[in-house]
Every structure is written in C-alpha cells, then in structure tokens.
Amino acid sequence: MFKRIAFAIVILLTSATLTASTATAAPPADFDKTLISDGLNVPTAFRFASGGRILVAEKDGAIRLIVNGVLRADPMITLSTAGADERGLLGLELDPAFDTNGYVYVGYTHTDNRNRLSRFTATGSTIDPGSELVLLQSDQESNVFHHGGEIRFAPDGTLYWSLGMNTINVNSEQLGNLHGKIHRINPDGTIPGDNPFAGVPGAEPSIWAYGLRNPFRFDLIGSGPNAGRLLSGDVGGSAWEEINLIERGANYGWPKAEGLCDGCPYAQPVHTYPHTAPPASAGSITSVEIYTGGQFGSQYDNAVFFADYTLGFIKYLKMDDEFRSVISVNDFDTAAGTPVQLTTGPDGALYQLNIYPGELYRIAPSGGNRAPEAKAAASPDNGLAPLRVRFSSAGSDDPDNDPISYRWDFGDGTTSTRANPSHTFFRNGKYQVKLTVSDGTKTDTATVPVQVGNRRPSATITAPADGFKYDAGDTISFAGTGTDPEDGRLGPASMSWTVMFHHADHVHPFLGPVDGVASGEFTIPRAPDNLANTWYRIHLKVTDSGGLTRSTYVDVKPNLVTLTVKTGTPGLSFTVDGIPHNGTLTETAVVGVERTLDVPPLQYANDTRYQFASWSDGGDAAHTIVTPERDTVYTVDFTELPRPPDPWVETNVGARTQDGWASYKDGEFTVNGSGWDIWDTTDEFHYANRPLSGDGRITARLTSQTDTDDWAKAGVMIKESTQAGARYAAVAVTPDNGVRMQANFNEDDGGFAYQPGNAWLRLTRSGDTFTAETSDDGTNWTRIGTTTLTMAKDVTIGLFSTAHDNTEFSKAVFDSVDVSGVPGPVPEPWTCGDVGDPRLPGSAAHENGTFTITGAGDDIWATSDQFHYCHRQLDGDGRITARVTGQADTDDWAKTGVMMKQSTQAGSPYVAAFVTPEHGVRTQTGFDTDTAGTQTGTPAWVRLERVGDTVTAYESPDGQQWTAIATATLSGPVTVGLFVTSHNGSVPNTSTLDSVDVDGPAEVEASLHNGMTSGSREDQGCGPLIFGP
C-alpha cells in the first residue's frame, strides 16, 4: 500500500531554529476540516463504534481508542507483528454486532511473516490477545511491499478482505495463492458456497476477484443496480492508478495490463488516472469511499471520494447509477497531506486519516462560515533562563478573509494578543505555548513547545558515510554518537534509528524505529522495487534527559548499470518481473537486484507460431537473474512451432483453461495443456484431435510428460465434441497413479505401471463399447478396462494433456500415433469363444490378416482348461500354421498359439504348440505332457500337422525352416484354431497372430510327397491361405 510518501512530510528534522505546528490543508470553501486527534503513530485504518468511540489501527500492531475526541494513552491491544517496511497492521473492521459480541477483525503481518485475517474479542477498552481466531492466512513469506489490507462487511453478512501481490507480480493471476486478490469469507472463516472458485481444484476458495496489484482500499455500493458490489482502488505500478467495479470471479489483468487496455481479456477499470509526471513520477490510490452521509448537499450524494497519499489529493467522482461510467472528476482537497483512509462517520461527516504525521480529521459543511487556521512558531524553542523567545503566527489566516484576532497563552500565567509577540521565560520548565485565532465565531488553535533550562543535544552518524554506495543484497552497518551540553556523552538508551526507502521525492517506510542501540545493521532487499531513482536514508534521533531531541541523517545510494532485455525475433515479447515488453527494454538498474525473465509459452507473428528456444545467458524460459556489476544485454531467441497436420486441429477445452498448444514435427506430436482436471464437474485440457465417424481406434506412445501434479494426465481420447462436459473415454498416463482408463467424468479403472518414456496406449470404439489397453512394446497389449457410452456417430479422436494445475502447463510428447478403423469380426468359417468358463470373458477381432485375441483363464494343464479359442472344423488330415507377433506378459506361463482339440468342451483331448513369455516355444498334450522347443520370444512361428491320428508340433524362426518338437495322438474329427490363455484368471491377455493358414488333406499329402519329413524339412507345398479382411 504505502507506495510513496511525500518527502516534505518526513518529520525527522536535522536542525531547527524555528519550530512550527502541524498545518492543515483546506477542502472546498463551504467545508471545515477539523483535527480530531493527533499523536497517532503511523495509523493505517479506523472504525467508528457507539458512544463516541473510534478505534484506530497503527502499523506497529497497536489499536488505539479515541473517546469523544480524546486519544487514550494505552492501546486496546498491541499485536505481535512483523512491522518493518510496508508490513504490519493494515486493516480493521468491527462486527455489525460489535456492541454485543465485541468482535474486531484485523488484517496484519504476524511475527511468523505471514499475512493473516483474524478476529479478536474486545471487552470495554481492551482487546483480549488470547481471543484470536485466525480466519485466513497466506502460506507465502511476506515480502517488503504491497500488502493491501481493507476489511469490510457486506450486507449479506460476508466479509471481504484485500491482499496485495506481495512484491511478486505473477501472484496476482495465480489462483493457488492469496496475494493480489480480494477475498470473501463468512465471519467464522468458512467459505460461502457461491464463491466463484469454491470447489475448483488447486484454487483458493476464498478468492472473489483476482489480477489485482494492491487493492488497498475499497467500499461497498449501497444502492442502485449494483448494490452490494465493491468499488476498489488498485495501486498501480509504472503508469496508472485504477478504480474497479469488482465482479464475481473477474480477472483485472495485473501484471499483464495496467489501466485501460483495448481488446484485452480482462475486466476494465471504471476510472484511471496517470502518475508519470515528475517530480512524483508515481501515485498511490489509498482511499475509496462512497459518500452516503446526507450532510454535504445533493451534489455529493453517492459521490465516490478517492485519495492519493503520494500526490496528496482528495477528489470525487460523479458516476451513473451502476457505478460503471464517470460523469465528472472533481477536486476536493488538492493539498490533503497523506490520506490512507476516508470513511463516512455516523454524524454524516467525512473523516480523513493521515499516516504522516498520524492525524485524524473531520470534514463537514461549514454552515456559511469557515473556521480560521492557526499556525504558530517559536525561535529559539530551548535555552537557559532567562530565555527570550520570538513567536510568529505567520501563515494563520481565515479562508473567508474575515478579520482574525490572536491570543497567545505562554503557559506561565501570561498572555498576549499581538500577532507576533516576544516573551521572556524566567523559570526553568517545559511550556506548551498555545495560539488561538478567532474570526469572532469560530476558532482554531496551534501549540508550540518551549523548554527553558535545557539545550538540545547533538547527533552524529559515524557510519556509513554519507553517499556510501551499495548493491542490493548488501548488509549496511550503521553507528552513531550523541552529546548534550548538560548531560555530556549520551548512551545507547538515548538513541533511535529509522531507515526510510526513498523513491524520487517520496518515501516508503522501511525499518524502525529501532530504539536503545548505538549501532546496528540492515540488508538491502533484492526486490525489483529498488529502482535507479531510489535510495535509503538512515536517520538518527538522540534525546537528552530533558526530552529535547536532535536528528540527523545520511543517504546511501545504489550502484547503477544499464540493463537491456530484447528479443531476437521481431514482433515477439518477453516479461520482466511478470510485466510484458515488446522488442527491447533498456533501463538503468540497481546492481544486485533480482529480476525474473520469462517468455509467453506461445506467440504469434504474421500467423507464424513461435516458442522459446534460448536465453543468451543459458537460462530456462523463466529464470531469475541478479543484476550484474556491468552493463549487460539479455537476448531471447525463439523457434518456429509447426502446427499439427491436416486433418488434425487443436482445442482448449474448458472456459478457465489457459491457452495451450500442440505441434507436430518428424512424427512427433507435442501437446502442452493446462487446466485443473478432467473429472467430476471439471473438464479442462488441451486437445489435438481429428474427426472420427463411427468405429475407430487410436494408438500412440507417450514418450514424455511434465510432472505438474501426481494426477496430471496425458494420453488418447475419444470425445463426443470439443465442448466442455461432452462425453468421453480416455486412456491416461499419470506421473504417480499409473496408466488408467477414465470415462464420463466418474469412471476410473487401472493404475497399471509403465516405463516412463515408453507408455503405449490404445483406445478402441466399437459401437457403444470403448476398450482401453496399454503396452510396453506396442505389440503385446494388456486390457485396462471397457465401458459402455452412448455417443453420436461423428465424434472426435485424439491426444490430450491436462496439468491438473491451471497455473502450469504439462508438456506431453507422443509418437507412433495411428488412427484407424476397428478390426472387424473374424471371417468365415472361423468361430470364437471361451472354453472352460474363464472368470473374465475373452474376445477376438481380425484386420488385414492379423488376429487379435484376448483370453483369460487359469491354464490348460492338469484340471484346468480355460482359454479363448478361435477355431474351425477339421475332418481328416490337415495342418495349421501361424506366427505369434505379440503376447502380453500376464504370467510366465501365459500361452498363445495353435491348437487341435477334439471338441470345444472343457477337458476334451488336445494338442497345442504355443509361445510363453518366459519359457519359450512349447508343445503340450493331454493336460500332463509338455515338451520344450528351442525358440524364445516373439515373433515366433508355430505349426500343428495331423496325418491319420498323429499330430506333430513344429517351430520355425522364419516360416521357412521348420523343426519338429513332439508328436501326439488325436483321433476323430477335431477343431483346429488359435488360442490364448493368460494363466492368470483375473487378468486378460491380449495377443496378436498373423500369417495364419489352415491346409486340408490335399495340401498335407502334397507336402509329404514333396519330400518333407516330420523332423526337419523345407516347406515346398502350397502357399498359406491368408485370411484377409
């Protein structure tokens, strides 16, 4: 909040020969501005209570009580705060039922260096420290600047709290933290169910609006179409101050936008004003108050008063009934001092709180006669008796030009009615000399202190030297001495140190006061607020035994260099500390300051897409630099990003999803997706897709995935449309939850392990049935699950990625992407079915000569006979040949191969030649006889050949050279075919076989006549009968 403070009001004087009372500025001619209370220590907020009470928050944690215009000496409470720089107690609100429940709400930086919103309970004139109930707290370390602080109750009983961006610009748009936002909660800390981000994964549910830099003050609209909404100031950065009509869930654009912006996707301010002119080169909107007091006249009804404590003014807006359009901007007080809050009092007056010096004023109609203004000064204001003092009323006047009279009360029983008298004090003592001026009806007073019998001490800062140069990050040591004409050398107890951070001719609070030490140190922050026209002023104030003080200061100045950041590609942009820039940025910078360089993930120039390639210093796309000791240029280069080929398109699914992107090069698809999830009511991801009409299949290998969350998801999908909420089925890889099948936002199956960089995925649609599979090699497939979904014939099919965190992008890279039709049923005369009632049903399909068979079953051995079998009838001699091209490793003894079986009844005699994952090619018969071949792995050729009742099993490495494994006896008509058993009844095994042929008796006879033997022979018979589609 405390963006800049006019240097002229810093109240640490170096040498004073003339002591003046505090001056007050004037509102318009028909108003009086009356001082209610001074002596406040850096006050930040105030609220009215019944019985003439005003509670005032002070930045160091004290809550002071003013009763009927008198400031109580003891605070109601002093909170434990981290009160350096702009941290501390910044917000205050009273419960609507304060008179009965005593609830006080505060926004402050706790000693754990976290910003929090808490409730305390007051009883009488004290607040119980043990009554604290923390309602909301940030989990981010509090930085030096920009902490917001306003707290207000809404008519519906909810509580609003503003929090600045904590010096980190990118906080404002990130929904996962509290900073740069306005929050809405219930008074007990629970979250209203209608908050815009309640229930949104990864988002803070208290957020009401975001994209704000430092919404230090806001008010609620009391009437009209937008009654109950907030009108908020937002302290600007480099150019503009804003007033915003706060909408539920709206993004106000910081740091990507400041002030009005054409065509940008952010909520627009209803009023802006610039602060670029020197010497201020700044601004800080620190008050917004909609006047409803009814005492100022009709022209002020619903006027929006706003104040800027850097520029030192109070103005007001006349707006339409919706508070969206400004009718006029009007000056109210052009020399208002340092206002930090304006509030309409219960008496209809406007009250103004100034932070430097700490004063509370009342502004009200004058009734036709404005009060005069008194100013008093004394020279000298200290010395030994007898002390002759010259008093001056210079500056006292009457705004109506009425004649004024003067009355001085010297505090020793004597008075004077002269304008500028002299007076001699003969007795030692402290005198409060009061000047009263009167226009005959109204009066004003000013007080100036005089001390007799004591002389001011002297103060010297011995370190650092004035003009000492620093880098950000340096530790500055300070030390000083004090002497006094009466007391001699003053000890540390007489010393008080304050450090102020100067920006041009304005200041921020930084450190102190630090009392009771003769030396100390502080560290220059590396924050980017350390600019070329900033420096630190170290003040020392010493106090003698009589209470007289002397102050001095030294300045320490930064080492400066020229820092240039530019792009190597015309038309593209980058960000520095979250703020976007195009082309080249050159600035004079403070050595040692940390700066964050970043680039948008995707940019366009002349319809060409670009993404980050490199920074000249070798840093990542987003990285932090420390401003070097010499002039330096940082250049960012980009590479062209090719689009997916036709007919592929890409879509951001979900209204909140950050814009992702997809690209294609050399057979690889890259999909960068943000979004919170694809589950329940959330449907947010990036989708590279193409049309699919009817049945179809997509196969892809995921070779890379960014681990943005345990539940980030990337994979293949079939979705009815690209609209959020459309029905879908997907095979998804997650960083920590395996490969899964998910569908329709509430179906989940799987959790299969996978090898990172080699996750094969396949999703098949056949009618309303969707089947998900995964593989380690793209050949041997394991079914994850199936589901039934009703979808239109024309759908989308493609690749997707969601980060499960909408503040980040998860990059997924795919290769081996194939979209094709679904394999059809096996051709005539083949018949497929399960044998022996496996626990899981099997299936079979055929495409382009390849059989894909999925079978479960415990085994084909001993008492088990469970498998999936595609077969046909064989009435005499014949043979079957096949190549096993893929087999899922569901068990070491899973079996895929060819079979002759007397019938499809479980337990009927059989002979089989097959492949196993770990035991190579084998033949088995009779449920108890097993013979090993010599081949291992896939692909593997197997054959069974029957002549009479003798069946011989063969193996081959290439389908040309055959070796007999074993023979067995099988009589009568038999079935012949292909089979798969998983050897694990709870897991299906998907295998593929091709080059399948079945030869009848003539072909077998021919091959035997051509000299082929059952031991080792060359196949010279008829070519295989390949079953095509």
PDB file of C-alpha atoms in Angstrom, residues 408-415 430-434:
ATOM      1  CA  TRP A 408      -1.177  33.668  22.990  1.00  0.00           C
ATOM      2  CA  ASP A 409      -1.063  31.707  26.246  1.00  0.00           C
ATOM      3  CA  PHE A 410       2.607  31.292  27.234  1.00  0.00           C
ATOM      4  CA  GLY A 411       1.893  28.665  29.864  1.00  0.00           C
ATOM      5  CA  ASP A 412       3.429  30.694  32.689  1.00  0.00           C
ATOM      6  CA  GLY A 413       0.324  32.667  33.533  1.00  0.00           C
ATOM      7  CA  THR A 414       0.897  35.421  30.986  1.00  0.00           C
ATOM      8  CA  THR A 415      -0.816  36.066  27.634  1.00  0.00           C
ATOM      9  CA  LYS A 430       8.542  22.851  29.792  1.00  0.00           C
ATOM     10  CA  TYR A 431       5.933  25.188  28.368  1.00  0.00           C
ATOM     11  CA  GLN A 432       3.177  24.396  25.849  1.00  0.00           C
ATOM     12  CA  VAL A 433       2.544  27.770  24.252  1.00  0.00           C
ATOM     13  CA  LYS A 434      -0.878  27.884  22.623  1.00  0.00           C
TER      14      LYS A 434
END
